[in-house]
Amino acid sequence: MPKSIGTSHAKIILIGEHSVVYSQPAIAFPLSNVKISVTTEAVADKQWITSRFYSGEIKNVPMNMHGIKKVVHYILSLLNKQKQSFKLTIESEIPSERGMGSSAATIIAIIRSLYAFFNTEISREELLFIANIAETTTHGSPSGIDAATTSSHEPIWFIKHKEAYSVPLNIEATLVVADTGIKGQTGLTVGQVRDRVLSSPDATEKIIAELGQLTSMAKSQITTDDAISLGHTLTRSHELLKDLGVSHPKLDFLVETSLSNGALGAKLTGGGGGGCMIALVKTPEEAINLSHLLNRNGAISTWIQPLTKESQDIEK
């Protein structure tokens, strides 16, 4: 039976979360070591999907998977393959609801897998256009940053409603990503920042402006192999995010544990209120040691991602 595989990977926000809501830049980073693959194979009849959340006919997927159903139907209609019988099997290492782009990565891998199954080429522009159909169904008004980053092998520089482009990577360092085990609270924390902008506009806008400046500095640092300065930039960003009230005691503890054990820098990543943090170290060996330490100190999962261009290459 014919079979094809499509792949994608996770992403994190390196820097610029929350301030990006207020027209400041953010940098999203692909985590090519945290993978998802989707296999499409021919079956006798009907159209099926198997995943950790649901297994059954695609037409009967639960509400939170309607974006997948919409994209599958769109592709089948576009390629005139509505009657084709097949099964999609999703195998993912990406945790959901942790700000790591799980839903976007799933869609990217599904699109790639289906196009490969039907032996049809797809451009990056078409890929992102179709992914946006699912993300709009799932999230209402997506920024597009998740789909852009989970389909890229380079960091994405992003300013809401203005620009998004890849940044060439030139740095020798390694990221450790640690999951607190606490579901992120992006909606809540975005609302808290909005309330602060209204109640204390001068102080809050000053923090937001500095976060934007730090993001511009980080862009320069990841392209000029300045890991030490990048570490300082990330740590300062975390301090400002704490000042905005979007961190969490467990995030702060893992950040402080990282910094007191040799990390060049550390911060929360994503919406905050839980979710994940990142720490920057110089070598893969240091990353392994820090990963073990964070696991012993309350992280429920950790991932290691070298920040070299070669390490970001993924199957197209």
PDB file of C-alpha atoms in Angstrom:
ATOM      1  CA  MET A   1       0.000   0.000   0.000  1.00  0.00           C
ATOM      2  CA  PRO A   2       1.269   3.546  -0.764  1.00  0.00           C
ATOM      3  CA  LYS A   3       2.612   5.396   2.268  1.00  0.00           C
ATOM      4  CA  SER A   4       4.116   8.844   2.877  1.00  0.00           C
ATOM      5  CA  ILE A   5       5.527  10.756   5.839  1.00  0.00           C
ATOM      6  CA  GLY A   6       5.406  14.474   6.621  1.00  0.00           C
ATOM      7  CA  THR A   7       7.384  16.042   9.446  1.00  0.00           C
ATOM      8  CA  SER A   8       7.532  19.203  11.504  1.00  0.00           C
ATOM      9  CA  HIS A   9       8.837  20.290  14.903  1.00  0.00           C
ATOM     10  CA  ALA A  10       8.140  22.400  17.965  1.00  0.00           C
ATOM     11  CA  LYS A  11       8.907  26.062  18.513  1.00  0.00           C
ATOM     12  CA  ILE A  12       9.471  28.405  21.422  1.00  0.00           C
ATOM     13  CA  ILE A  13       9.500  32.171  21.774  1.00  0.00           C
ATOM     14  CA  LEU A  14      13.140  33.088  22.309  1.00  0.00           C
ATOM     15  CA  ILE A  15      12.289  36.631  23.321  1.00  0.00           C
ATOM     16  CA  GLY A  16       9.560  39.243  22.881  1.00  0.00           C
ATOM     17  CA  GLU A  17       6.495  37.520  24.323  1.00  0.00           C
ATOM     18  CA  HIS A  18       3.830  39.941  25.603  1.00  0.00           C
ATOM     19  CA  SER A  19       5.582  43.034  24.214  1.00  0.00           C
ATOM     20  CA  VAL A  20       4.795  41.653  20.735  1.00  0.00           C
ATOM     21  CA  VAL A  21       1.118  42.369  21.460  1.00  0.00           C
ATOM     22  CA  TYR A  22       2.046  46.073  21.563  1.00  0.00           C
ATOM     23  CA  SER A  23       3.793  46.238  18.168  1.00  0.00           C
ATOM     24  CA  GLN A  24       7.238  45.327  19.492  1.00  0.00           C
ATOM     25  CA  PRO A  25       9.253  42.562  17.770  1.00  0.00           C
ATOM     26  CA  ALA A  26       9.532  38.960  18.898  1.00  0.00           C
ATOM     27  CA  ILE A  27      11.820  36.111  17.851  1.00  0.00           C
ATOM     28  CA  ALA A  28      10.411  32.609  17.590  1.00  0.00           C
ATOM     29  CA  PHE A  29      12.827  29.698  17.489  1.00  0.00           C
ATOM     30  CA  PRO A  30      12.398  26.276  15.861  1.00  0.00           C
ATOM     31  CA  LEU A  31      13.092  23.247  18.064  1.00  0.00           C
ATOM     32  CA  SER A  32      14.003  20.708  15.415  1.00  0.00           C
ATOM     33  CA  ASN A  33      14.903  18.136  18.092  1.00  0.00           C
ATOM     34  CA  VAL A  34      11.276  18.006  19.293  1.00  0.00           C
ATOM     35  CA  LYS A  35       9.564  16.320  16.383  1.00  0.00           C
ATOM     36  CA  ILE A  36       6.225  15.325  14.978  1.00  0.00           C
ATOM     37  CA  SER A  37       5.608  12.979  12.066  1.00  0.00           C
ATOM     38  CA  VAL A  38       2.417  12.166  10.194  1.00  0.00           C
ATOM     39  CA  THR A  39       2.126   9.021   8.093  1.00  0.00           C
ATOM     40  CA  THR A  40      -0.492   8.801   5.354  1.00  0.00           C
ATOM     41  CA  GLU A  41      -1.258   5.328   4.041  1.00  0.00           C
ATOM     42  CA  ALA A  42      -3.877   3.881   1.739  1.00  0.00           C
ATOM     43  CA  VAL A  43      -6.650   1.794   3.323  1.00  0.00           C
ATOM     44  CA  ALA A  44      -9.630  -0.132   1.983  1.00  0.00           C
ATOM     45  CA  ASP A  45     -12.260   2.517   2.628  1.00  0.00           C
ATOM     46  CA  LYS A  46     -13.074   5.798   4.381  1.00  0.00           C
ATOM     47  CA  GLN A  47     -10.724   8.436   5.801  1.00  0.00           C
ATOM     48  CA  TRP A  48      -9.229   7.801   9.233  1.00  0.00           C
ATOM     49  CA  ILE A  49      -6.974   9.490  11.758  1.00  0.00           C
ATOM     50  CA  THR A  50      -5.019   8.043  14.685  1.00  0.00           C
ATOM     51  CA  SER A  51      -3.576  10.334  17.367  1.00  0.00           C
ATOM     52  CA  ARG A  52      -3.087  10.527  21.127  1.00  0.00           C
ATOM     53  CA  PHE A  53      -6.280  12.580  21.415  1.00  0.00           C
ATOM     54  CA  TYR A  54      -8.643  10.780  19.034  1.00  0.00           C
ATOM     55  CA  SER A  55      -8.727   7.768  16.749  1.00  0.00           C
ATOM     56  CA  GLY A  56     -11.534   7.250  14.268  1.00  0.00           C
ATOM     57  CA  GLU A  57     -13.011   8.687  11.102  1.00  0.00           C
ATOM     58  CA  ILE A  58     -11.855  12.201  10.238  1.00  0.00           C
ATOM     59  CA  LYS A  59     -15.449  13.330   9.732  1.00  0.00           C
ATOM     60  CA  ASN A  60     -16.150  12.611  13.421  1.00  0.00           C
ATOM     61  CA  VAL A  61     -13.177  14.375  15.032  1.00  0.00           C
ATOM     62  CA  PRO A  62     -13.870  16.331  18.259  1.00  0.00           C
ATOM     63  CA  MET A  63     -14.316  20.090  18.167  1.00  0.00           C
ATOM     64  CA  ASN A  64     -10.697  20.843  19.090  1.00  0.00           C
ATOM     65  CA  MET A  65      -9.569  18.971  15.946  1.00  0.00           C
ATOM     66  CA  HIS A  66     -11.920  20.698  13.495  1.00  0.00           C
ATOM     67  CA  GLY A  67      -8.986  22.653  12.100  1.00  0.00           C
ATOM     68  CA  ILE A  68      -7.450  19.365  10.982  1.00  0.00           C
ATOM     69  CA  LYS A  69     -10.715  18.231   9.384  1.00  0.00           C
ATOM     70  CA  LYS A  70     -11.091  21.533   7.554  1.00  0.00           C
ATOM     71  CA  VAL A  71      -7.543  21.374   6.148  1.00  0.00           C
ATOM     72  CA  VAL A  72      -7.872  17.738   5.057  1.00  0.00           C
ATOM     73  CA  HIS A  73     -11.131  18.495   3.238  1.00  0.00           C
ATOM     74  CA  TYR A  74      -9.608  21.613   1.661  1.00  0.00           C
ATOM     75  CA  ILE A  75      -6.611  19.663   0.320  1.00  0.00           C
ATOM     76  CA  LEU A  76      -8.762  16.798  -0.977  1.00  0.00           C
ATOM     77  CA  SER A  77     -11.016  19.269  -2.779  1.00  0.00           C
ATOM     78  CA  LEU A  78      -8.065  21.233  -4.159  1.00  0.00           C
ATOM     79  CA  LEU A  79      -6.404  18.083  -5.516  1.00  0.00           C
ATOM     80  CA  ASN A  80      -9.709  16.482  -6.582  1.00  0.00           C
ATOM     81  CA  LYS A  81      -9.131  13.498  -4.280  1.00  0.00           C
ATOM     82  CA  GLN A  82     -12.326  13.631  -2.199  1.00  0.00           C
ATOM     83  CA  LYS A  83     -13.033   9.907  -2.703  1.00  0.00           C
ATOM     84  CA  GLN A  84      -9.532   8.719  -1.743  1.00  0.00           C
ATOM     85  CA  SER A  85      -9.419   6.355   1.247  1.00  0.00           C
ATOM     86  CA  PHE A  86      -6.476   6.744   3.641  1.00  0.00           C
ATOM     87  CA  LYS A  87      -5.385   6.820   7.260  1.00  0.00           C
ATOM     88  CA  LEU A  88      -3.380   9.577   8.961  1.00  0.00           C
ATOM     89  CA  THR A  89      -1.221   8.488  11.900  1.00  0.00           C
ATOM     90  CA  ILE A  90       0.134  11.300  14.081  1.00  0.00           C
ATOM     91  CA  GLU A  91       3.172  10.633  16.277  1.00  0.00           C
ATOM     92  CA  SER A  92       4.241  13.667  18.280  1.00  0.00           C
ATOM     93  CA  GLU A  93       6.865  14.507  20.890  1.00  0.00           C
ATOM     94  CA  ILE A  94       5.407  18.003  21.345  1.00  0.00           C
ATOM     95  CA  PRO A  95       3.353  18.599  24.498  1.00  0.00           C
ATOM     96  CA  SER A  96       0.087  20.452  24.051  1.00  0.00           C
ATOM     97  CA  GLU A  97      -0.800  23.715  25.793  1.00  0.00           C
ATOM     98  CA  ARG A  98       2.832  24.579  26.550  1.00  0.00           C
ATOM     99  CA  GLY A  99       3.395  27.325  23.969  1.00  0.00           C
ATOM    100  CA  MET A 100       5.486  24.993  21.805  1.00  0.00           C
ATOM    101  CA  GLY A 101       3.356  25.195  18.660  1.00  0.00           C
ATOM    102  CA  SER A 102       1.785  21.748  18.886  1.00  0.00           C
ATOM    103  CA  SER A 103      -1.325  22.503  16.826  1.00  0.00           C
ATOM    104  CA  ALA A 104       0.568  24.360  14.086  1.00  0.00           C
ATOM    105  CA  ALA A 105       3.268  21.687  13.878  1.00  0.00           C
ATOM    106  CA  THR A 106       0.597  19.001  13.543  1.00  0.00           C
ATOM    107  CA  ILE A 107      -1.037  20.829  10.655  1.00  0.00           C
ATOM    108  CA  ILE A 108       2.280  21.441   8.873  1.00  0.00           C
ATOM    109  CA  ALA A 109       3.154  17.732   9.113  1.00  0.00           C
ATOM    110  CA  ILE A 110      -0.321  16.688   7.899  1.00  0.00           C
ATOM    111  CA  ILE A 111      -0.136  18.996   4.878  1.00  0.00           C
ATOM    112  CA  ARG A 112       3.339  17.748   3.956  1.00  0.00           C
ATOM    113  CA  SER A 113       2.273  14.132   4.393  1.00  0.00           C
ATOM    114  CA  LEU A 114      -0.863  14.457   2.246  1.00  0.00           C
ATOM    115  CA  TYR A 115       0.940  16.301  -0.537  1.00  0.00           C
ATOM    116  CA  ALA A 116       3.646  13.631  -0.548  1.00  0.00           C
ATOM    117  CA  PHE A 117       0.966  10.909  -0.575  1.00  0.00           C
ATOM    118  CA  PHE A 118      -0.601  12.484  -3.659  1.00  0.00           C
ATOM    119  CA  ASN A 119       2.855  13.051  -5.189  1.00  0.00           C
ATOM    120  CA  THR A 120       2.250  16.793  -5.471  1.00  0.00           C
ATOM    121  CA  GLU A 121       4.733  19.608  -4.840  1.00  0.00           C
ATOM    122  CA  ILE A 122       3.804  22.443  -2.495  1.00  0.00           C
ATOM    123  CA  SER A 123       5.494  25.829  -2.102  1.00  0.00           C
ATOM    124  CA  ARG A 124       6.200  27.387   1.281  1.00  0.00           C
ATOM    125  CA  GLU A 125       3.638  30.102   0.544  1.00  0.00           C
ATOM    126  CA  GLU A 126       0.953  27.498  -0.185  1.00  0.00           C
ATOM    127  CA  LEU A 127       1.955  25.517   2.904  1.00  0.00           C
ATOM    128  CA  LEU A 128       1.505  28.529   5.185  1.00  0.00           C
ATOM    129  CA  PHE A 129      -1.724  29.579   3.466  1.00  0.00           C
ATOM    130  CA  ILE A 130      -3.304  26.159   4.055  1.00  0.00           C
ATOM    131  CA  ALA A 131      -1.950  25.988   7.613  1.00  0.00           C
ATOM    132  CA  ASN A 132      -3.619  29.328   8.323  1.00  0.00           C
ATOM    133  CA  ILE A 133      -7.001  27.790   7.478  1.00  0.00           C
ATOM    134  CA  ALA A 134      -6.609  25.355  10.368  1.00  0.00           C
ATOM    135  CA  GLU A 135      -5.087  27.893  12.741  1.00  0.00           C
ATOM    136  CA  THR A 136      -7.966  30.312  12.073  1.00  0.00           C
ATOM    137  CA  THR A 137     -10.452  27.553  12.868  1.00  0.00           C
ATOM    138  CA  THR A 138      -8.561  26.637  16.050  1.00  0.00           C
ATOM    139  CA  HIS A 139      -7.443  30.036  17.353  1.00  0.00           C
ATOM    140  CA  GLY A 140      -9.723  32.584  15.674  1.00  0.00           C
ATOM    141  CA  SER A 141      -7.134  35.180  14.646  1.00  0.00           C
ATOM    142  CA  PRO A 142      -3.681  33.585  14.587  1.00  0.00           C
ATOM    143  CA  SER A 143      -0.535  35.639  14.101  1.00  0.00           C
ATOM    144  CA  GLY A 144       0.940  33.027  11.777  1.00  0.00           C
ATOM    145  CA  ILE A 145       4.138  32.867  13.812  1.00  0.00           C
ATOM    146  CA  ASP A 146       3.585  29.275  14.967  1.00  0.00           C
ATOM    147  CA  ALA A 147       3.084  27.913  11.460  1.00  0.00           C
ATOM    148  CA  ALA A 148       5.997  29.954  10.116  1.00  0.00           C
ATOM    149  CA  THR A 149       8.377  28.687  12.814  1.00  0.00           C
ATOM    150  CA  THR A 150       7.284  25.047  12.966  1.00  0.00           C
ATOM    151  CA  SER A 151       7.897  24.847   9.214  1.00  0.00           C
ATOM    152  CA  SER A 152      11.242  26.681   9.267  1.00  0.00           C
ATOM    153  CA  HIS A 153      14.831  25.728  10.091  1.00  0.00           C
ATOM    154  CA  GLU A 154      15.725  29.302  11.078  1.00  0.00           C
ATOM    155  CA  PRO A 155      14.463  31.727  13.752  1.00  0.00           C
ATOM    156  CA  ILE A 156      11.594  33.991  12.728  1.00  0.00           C
ATOM    157  CA  TRP A 157      11.658  37.735  13.440  1.00  0.00           C
ATOM    158  CA  PHE A 158       8.099  38.917  13.829  1.00  0.00           C
ATOM    159  CA  ILE A 159       6.202  42.174  14.305  1.00  0.00           C
ATOM    160  CA  LYS A 160       2.439  41.735  14.535  1.00  0.00           C
ATOM    161  CA  HIS A 161       0.545  42.787  11.377  1.00  0.00           C
ATOM    162  CA  LYS A 162       3.768  44.194   9.925  1.00  0.00           C
ATOM    163  CA  GLU A 163       6.582  41.763   9.118  1.00  0.00           C
ATOM    164  CA  ALA A 164       7.827  38.225   9.547  1.00  0.00           C
ATOM    165  CA  TYR A 165      11.068  36.889   8.099  1.00  0.00           C
ATOM    166  CA  SER A 166      13.730  34.319   8.864  1.00  0.00           C
ATOM    167  CA  VAL A 167      16.950  35.324  10.602  1.00  0.00           C
ATOM    168  CA  PRO A 168      20.201  33.588   9.573  1.00  0.00           C
ATOM    169  CA  LEU A 169      21.639  31.832  12.598  1.00  0.00           C
ATOM    170  CA  ASN A 170      25.302  32.195  13.565  1.00  0.00           C
ATOM    171  CA  ILE A 171      25.879  31.223  17.182  1.00  0.00           C
ATOM    172  CA  GLU A 172      27.518  28.348  19.030  1.00  0.00           C
ATOM    173  CA  ALA A 173      25.371  27.655  22.081  1.00  0.00           C
ATOM    174  CA  THR A 174      22.676  25.287  23.286  1.00  0.00           C
ATOM    175  CA  LEU A 175      19.188  25.825  24.661  1.00  0.00           C
ATOM    176  CA  VAL A 176      17.600  23.767  27.406  1.00  0.00           C
ATOM    177  CA  VAL A 177      13.801  23.919  27.481  1.00  0.00           C
ATOM    178  CA  ALA A 178      12.083  22.832  30.697  1.00  0.00           C
ATOM    179  CA  ASP A 179       8.380  22.221  31.299  1.00  0.00           C
ATOM    180  CA  THR A 180       7.041  23.230  34.709  1.00  0.00           C
ATOM    181  CA  GLY A 181       4.142  20.820  34.351  1.00  0.00           C
ATOM    182  CA  ILE A 182       1.768  23.727  34.899  1.00  0.00           C
ATOM    183  CA  LYS A 183      -0.541  24.620  32.026  1.00  0.00           C
ATOM    184  CA  GLY A 184       0.323  28.009  30.562  1.00  0.00           C
ATOM    185  CA  GLN A 185      -2.166  30.831  31.121  1.00  0.00           C
ATOM    186  CA  THR A 186      -1.634  32.998  28.043  1.00  0.00           C
ATOM    187  CA  GLY A 187      -5.151  34.428  27.918  1.00  0.00           C
ATOM    188  CA  LEU A 188      -4.989  35.361  31.590  1.00  0.00           C
ATOM    189  CA  THR A 189      -1.513  36.903  31.460  1.00  0.00           C
ATOM    190  CA  VAL A 190      -2.227  38.896  28.293  1.00  0.00           C
ATOM    191  CA  GLY A 191      -5.254  40.331  30.096  1.00  0.00           C
ATOM    192  CA  GLN A 192      -3.148  41.155  33.149  1.00  0.00           C
ATOM    193  CA  VAL A 193      -0.672  43.101  31.026  1.00  0.00           C
ATOM    194  CA  ARG A 194      -3.522  44.932  29.321  1.00  0.00           C
ATOM    195  CA  ASP A 195      -4.887  45.910  32.737  1.00  0.00           C
ATOM    196  CA  ARG A 196      -1.440  47.196  33.737  1.00  0.00           C
ATOM    197  CA  VAL A 197      -1.210  49.286  30.578  1.00  0.00           C
ATOM    198  CA  LEU A 198      -4.497  50.926  31.561  1.00  0.00           C
ATOM    199  CA  SER A 199      -3.775  51.342  35.283  1.00  0.00           C
ATOM    200  CA  SER A 200      -0.047  52.242  35.105  1.00  0.00           C
ATOM    201  CA  PRO A 201       0.587  53.282  31.508  1.00  0.00           C
ATOM    202  CA  ASP A 202       3.931  55.039  31.922  1.00  0.00           C
ATOM    203  CA  ALA A 203       5.671  52.293  33.908  1.00  0.00           C
ATOM    204  CA  THR A 204       4.184  49.466  31.841  1.00  0.00           C
ATOM    205  CA  GLU A 205       4.934  51.063  28.486  1.00  0.00           C
ATOM    206  CA  LYS A 206       8.527  51.622  29.622  1.00  0.00           C
ATOM    207  CA  ILE A 207       8.871  47.880  30.331  1.00  0.00           C
ATOM    208  CA  ILE A 208       7.295  46.994  26.984  1.00  0.00           C
ATOM    209  CA  ALA A 209       9.668  49.342  25.147  1.00  0.00           C
ATOM    210  CA  GLU A 210      12.698  47.821  26.882  1.00  0.00           C
ATOM    211  CA  LEU A 211      11.510  44.309  25.991  1.00  0.00           C
ATOM    212  CA  GLY A 212      11.395  45.453  22.370  1.00  0.00           C
ATOM    213  CA  GLN A 213      14.944  46.820  22.607  1.00  0.00           C
ATOM    214  CA  LEU A 214      16.144  43.537  24.114  1.00  0.00           C
ATOM    215  CA  THR A 215      14.595  41.631  21.218  1.00  0.00           C
ATOM    216  CA  SER A 216      16.516  43.772  18.726  1.00  0.00           C
ATOM    217  CA  MET A 217      19.701  43.107  20.697  1.00  0.00           C
ATOM    218  CA  ALA A 218      19.013  39.365  20.695  1.00  0.00           C
ATOM    219  CA  LYS A 219      18.590  39.421  16.919  1.00  0.00           C
ATOM    220  CA  SER A 220      22.082  40.857  16.571  1.00  0.00           C
ATOM    221  CA  GLN A 221      23.524  38.440  19.131  1.00  0.00           C
ATOM    222  CA  ILE A 222      22.222  35.259  17.458  1.00  0.00           C
ATOM    223  CA  THR A 223      23.683  36.379  14.131  1.00  0.00           C
ATOM    224  CA  THR A 224      27.128  37.426  15.458  1.00  0.00           C
ATOM    225  CA  ASP A 225      27.942  34.482  17.765  1.00  0.00           C
ATOM    226  CA  ASP A 226      27.623  36.503  20.969  1.00  0.00           C
ATOM    227  CA  ALA A 227      26.294  33.873  23.373  1.00  0.00           C
ATOM    228  CA  ILE A 228      27.427  35.646  26.537  1.00  0.00           C
ATOM    229  CA  SER A 229      25.567  38.854  25.676  1.00  0.00           C
ATOM    230  CA  LEU A 230      22.550  36.840  24.547  1.00  0.00           C
ATOM    231  CA  GLY A 231      22.470  35.200  27.961  1.00  0.00           C
ATOM    232  CA  HIS A 232      22.376  38.588  29.689  1.00  0.00           C
ATOM    233  CA  THR A 233      19.629  39.713  27.305  1.00  0.00           C
ATOM    234  CA  LEU A 234      17.462  36.682  28.049  1.00  0.00           C
ATOM    235  CA  THR A 235      17.858  37.057  31.814  1.00  0.00           C
ATOM    236  CA  ARG A 236      16.998  40.763  31.697  1.00  0.00           C
ATOM    237  CA  SER A 237      13.912  39.881  29.671  1.00  0.00           C
ATOM    238  CA  HIS A 238      12.795  37.481  32.399  1.00  0.00           C
ATOM    239  CA  GLU A 239      13.239  40.167  35.051  1.00  0.00           C
ATOM    240  CA  LEU A 240      11.004  42.511  33.069  1.00  0.00           C
ATOM    241  CA  LEU A 241       8.396  39.810  32.473  1.00  0.00           C
ATOM    242  CA  LYS A 242       8.367  39.216  36.231  1.00  0.00           C
ATOM    243  CA  ASP A 243       7.784  42.938  36.704  1.00  0.00           C
ATOM    244  CA  LEU A 244       4.790  42.632  34.366  1.00  0.00           C
ATOM    245  CA  GLY A 245       3.414  39.907  36.627  1.00  0.00           C
ATOM    246  CA  VAL A 246       3.339  37.134  34.013  1.00  0.00           C
ATOM    247  CA  SER A 247       5.798  34.693  35.565  1.00  0.00           C
ATOM    248  CA  HIS A 248       5.117  31.945  38.123  1.00  0.00           C
ATOM    249  CA  PRO A 249       7.061  30.823  41.229  1.00  0.00           C
ATOM    250  CA  LYS A 250       8.000  27.532  39.570  1.00  0.00           C
ATOM    251  CA  LEU A 251       9.251  29.328  36.463  1.00  0.00           C
ATOM    252  CA  ASP A 252      11.285  31.674  38.646  1.00  0.00           C
ATOM    253  CA  PHE A 253      12.733  28.753  40.590  1.00  0.00           C
ATOM    254  CA  LEU A 254      13.857  26.925  37.438  1.00  0.00           C
ATOM    255  CA  VAL A 255      15.329  30.159  36.038  1.00  0.00           C
ATOM    256  CA  GLU A 256      17.236  30.814  39.277  1.00  0.00           C
ATOM    257  CA  THR A 257      18.397  27.187  39.451  1.00  0.00           C
ATOM    258  CA  SER A 258      19.750  27.478  35.903  1.00  0.00           C
ATOM    259  CA  LEU A 259      21.560  30.754  36.554  1.00  0.00           C
ATOM    260  CA  SER A 260      23.150  29.488  39.770  1.00  0.00           C
ATOM    261  CA  ASN A 261      24.426  26.406  37.947  1.00  0.00           C
ATOM    262  CA  GLY A 262      26.299  27.950  35.057  1.00  0.00           C
ATOM    263  CA  ALA A 263      23.639  29.017  32.552  1.00  0.00           C
ATOM    264  CA  LEU A 264      24.541  32.103  30.509  1.00  0.00           C
ATOM    265  CA  GLY A 265      20.941  33.263  30.757  1.00  0.00           C
ATOM    266  CA  ALA A 266      17.424  32.010  31.420  1.00  0.00           C
ATOM    267  CA  LYS A 267      13.824  33.162  31.122  1.00  0.00           C
ATOM    268  CA  LEU A 268      10.250  32.036  30.819  1.00  0.00           C
ATOM    269  CA  THR A 269       9.043  31.395  27.281  1.00  0.00           C
ATOM    270  CA  GLY A 270       5.545  31.983  25.952  1.00  0.00           C
ATOM    271  CA  GLY A 271       2.555  33.372  27.773  1.00  0.00           C
ATOM    272  CA  GLY A 272       3.784  32.611  31.272  1.00  0.00           C
ATOM    273  CA  GLY A 273       1.725  31.790  34.326  1.00  0.00           C
ATOM    274  CA  GLY A 274       3.159  28.290  33.943  1.00  0.00           C
ATOM    275  CA  GLY A 275       4.318  26.488  30.829  1.00  0.00           C
ATOM    276  CA  CYS A 276       8.010  26.390  29.960  1.00  0.00           C
ATOM    277  CA  MET A 277      11.287  28.186  30.567  1.00  0.00           C
ATOM    278  CA  ILE A 278      14.520  28.231  28.577  1.00  0.00           C
ATOM    279  CA  ALA A 279      18.156  28.366  29.635  1.00  0.00           C
ATOM    280  CA  LEU A 280      21.168  29.157  27.456  1.00  0.00           C
ATOM    281  CA  VAL A 281      24.440  27.281  27.921  1.00  0.00           C
ATOM    282  CA  LYS A 282      27.596  27.130  25.854  1.00  0.00           C
ATOM    283  CA  THR A 283      28.067  23.415  25.183  1.00  0.00           C
ATOM    284  CA  PRO A 284      25.928  20.291  24.665  1.00  0.00           C
ATOM    285  CA  GLU A 285      27.623  18.707  27.696  1.00  0.00           C
ATOM    286  CA  GLU A 286      26.551  21.607  29.914  1.00  0.00           C
ATOM    287  CA  ALA A 287      23.054  21.279  28.487  1.00  0.00           C
ATOM    288  CA  ILE A 288      22.856  17.604  29.436  1.00  0.00           C
ATOM    289  CA  ASN A 289      24.001  18.357  32.981  1.00  0.00           C
ATOM    290  CA  LEU A 290      21.564  21.244  33.369  1.00  0.00           C
ATOM    291  CA  SER A 291      18.737  19.182  31.905  1.00  0.00           C
ATOM    292  CA  HIS A 292      19.273  16.475  34.534  1.00  0.00           C
ATOM    293  CA  LEU A 293      19.460  19.120  37.268  1.00  0.00           C
ATOM    294  CA  LEU A 294      16.197  20.765  36.209  1.00  0.00           C
ATOM    295  CA  ASN A 295      14.469  17.389  36.100  1.00  0.00           C
ATOM    296  CA  ARG A 296      15.624  16.765  39.671  1.00  0.00           C
ATOM    297  CA  ASN A 297      14.315  20.182  40.687  1.00  0.00           C
ATOM    298  CA  GLY A 298      10.743  19.910  39.492  1.00  0.00           C
ATOM    299  CA  ALA A 299      10.706  20.091  35.692  1.00  0.00           C
ATOM    300  CA  ILE A 300       8.492  17.315  34.311  1.00  0.00           C
ATOM    301  CA  SER A 301      10.225  17.274  30.912  1.00  0.00           C
ATOM    302  CA  THR A 302      13.291  18.855  29.348  1.00  0.00           C
ATOM    303  CA  TRP A 303      14.546  19.153  25.789  1.00  0.00           C
ATOM    304  CA  ILE A 304      17.959  20.118  24.434  1.00  0.00           C
ATOM    305  CA  GLN A 305      18.351  22.148  21.243  1.00  0.00           C
ATOM    306  CA  PRO A 306      21.768  23.138  19.843  1.00  0.00           C
ATOM    307  CA  LEU A 307      21.675  26.626  18.335  1.00  0.00           C
ATOM    308  CA  THR A 308      23.629  25.900  15.206  1.00  0.00           C
ATOM    309  CA  LYS A 309      22.262  26.226  11.698  1.00  0.00           C
ATOM    310  CA  GLU A 310      23.102  22.621  10.906  1.00  0.00           C
ATOM    311  CA  SER A 311      21.112  21.381  13.896  1.00  0.00           C
ATOM    312  CA  GLN A 312      18.021  23.205  12.647  1.00  0.00           C
ATOM    313  CA  ASP A 313      17.869  21.426   9.287  1.00  0.00           C
ATOM    314  CA  ILE A 314      14.708  19.370   8.960  1.00  0.00           C
ATOM    315  CA  GLU A 315      13.119  17.211   6.322  1.00  0.00           C
ATOM    316  CA  LYS A 316      11.226  19.385   3.903  1.00  0.00           C
TER     317      LYS A 316
END
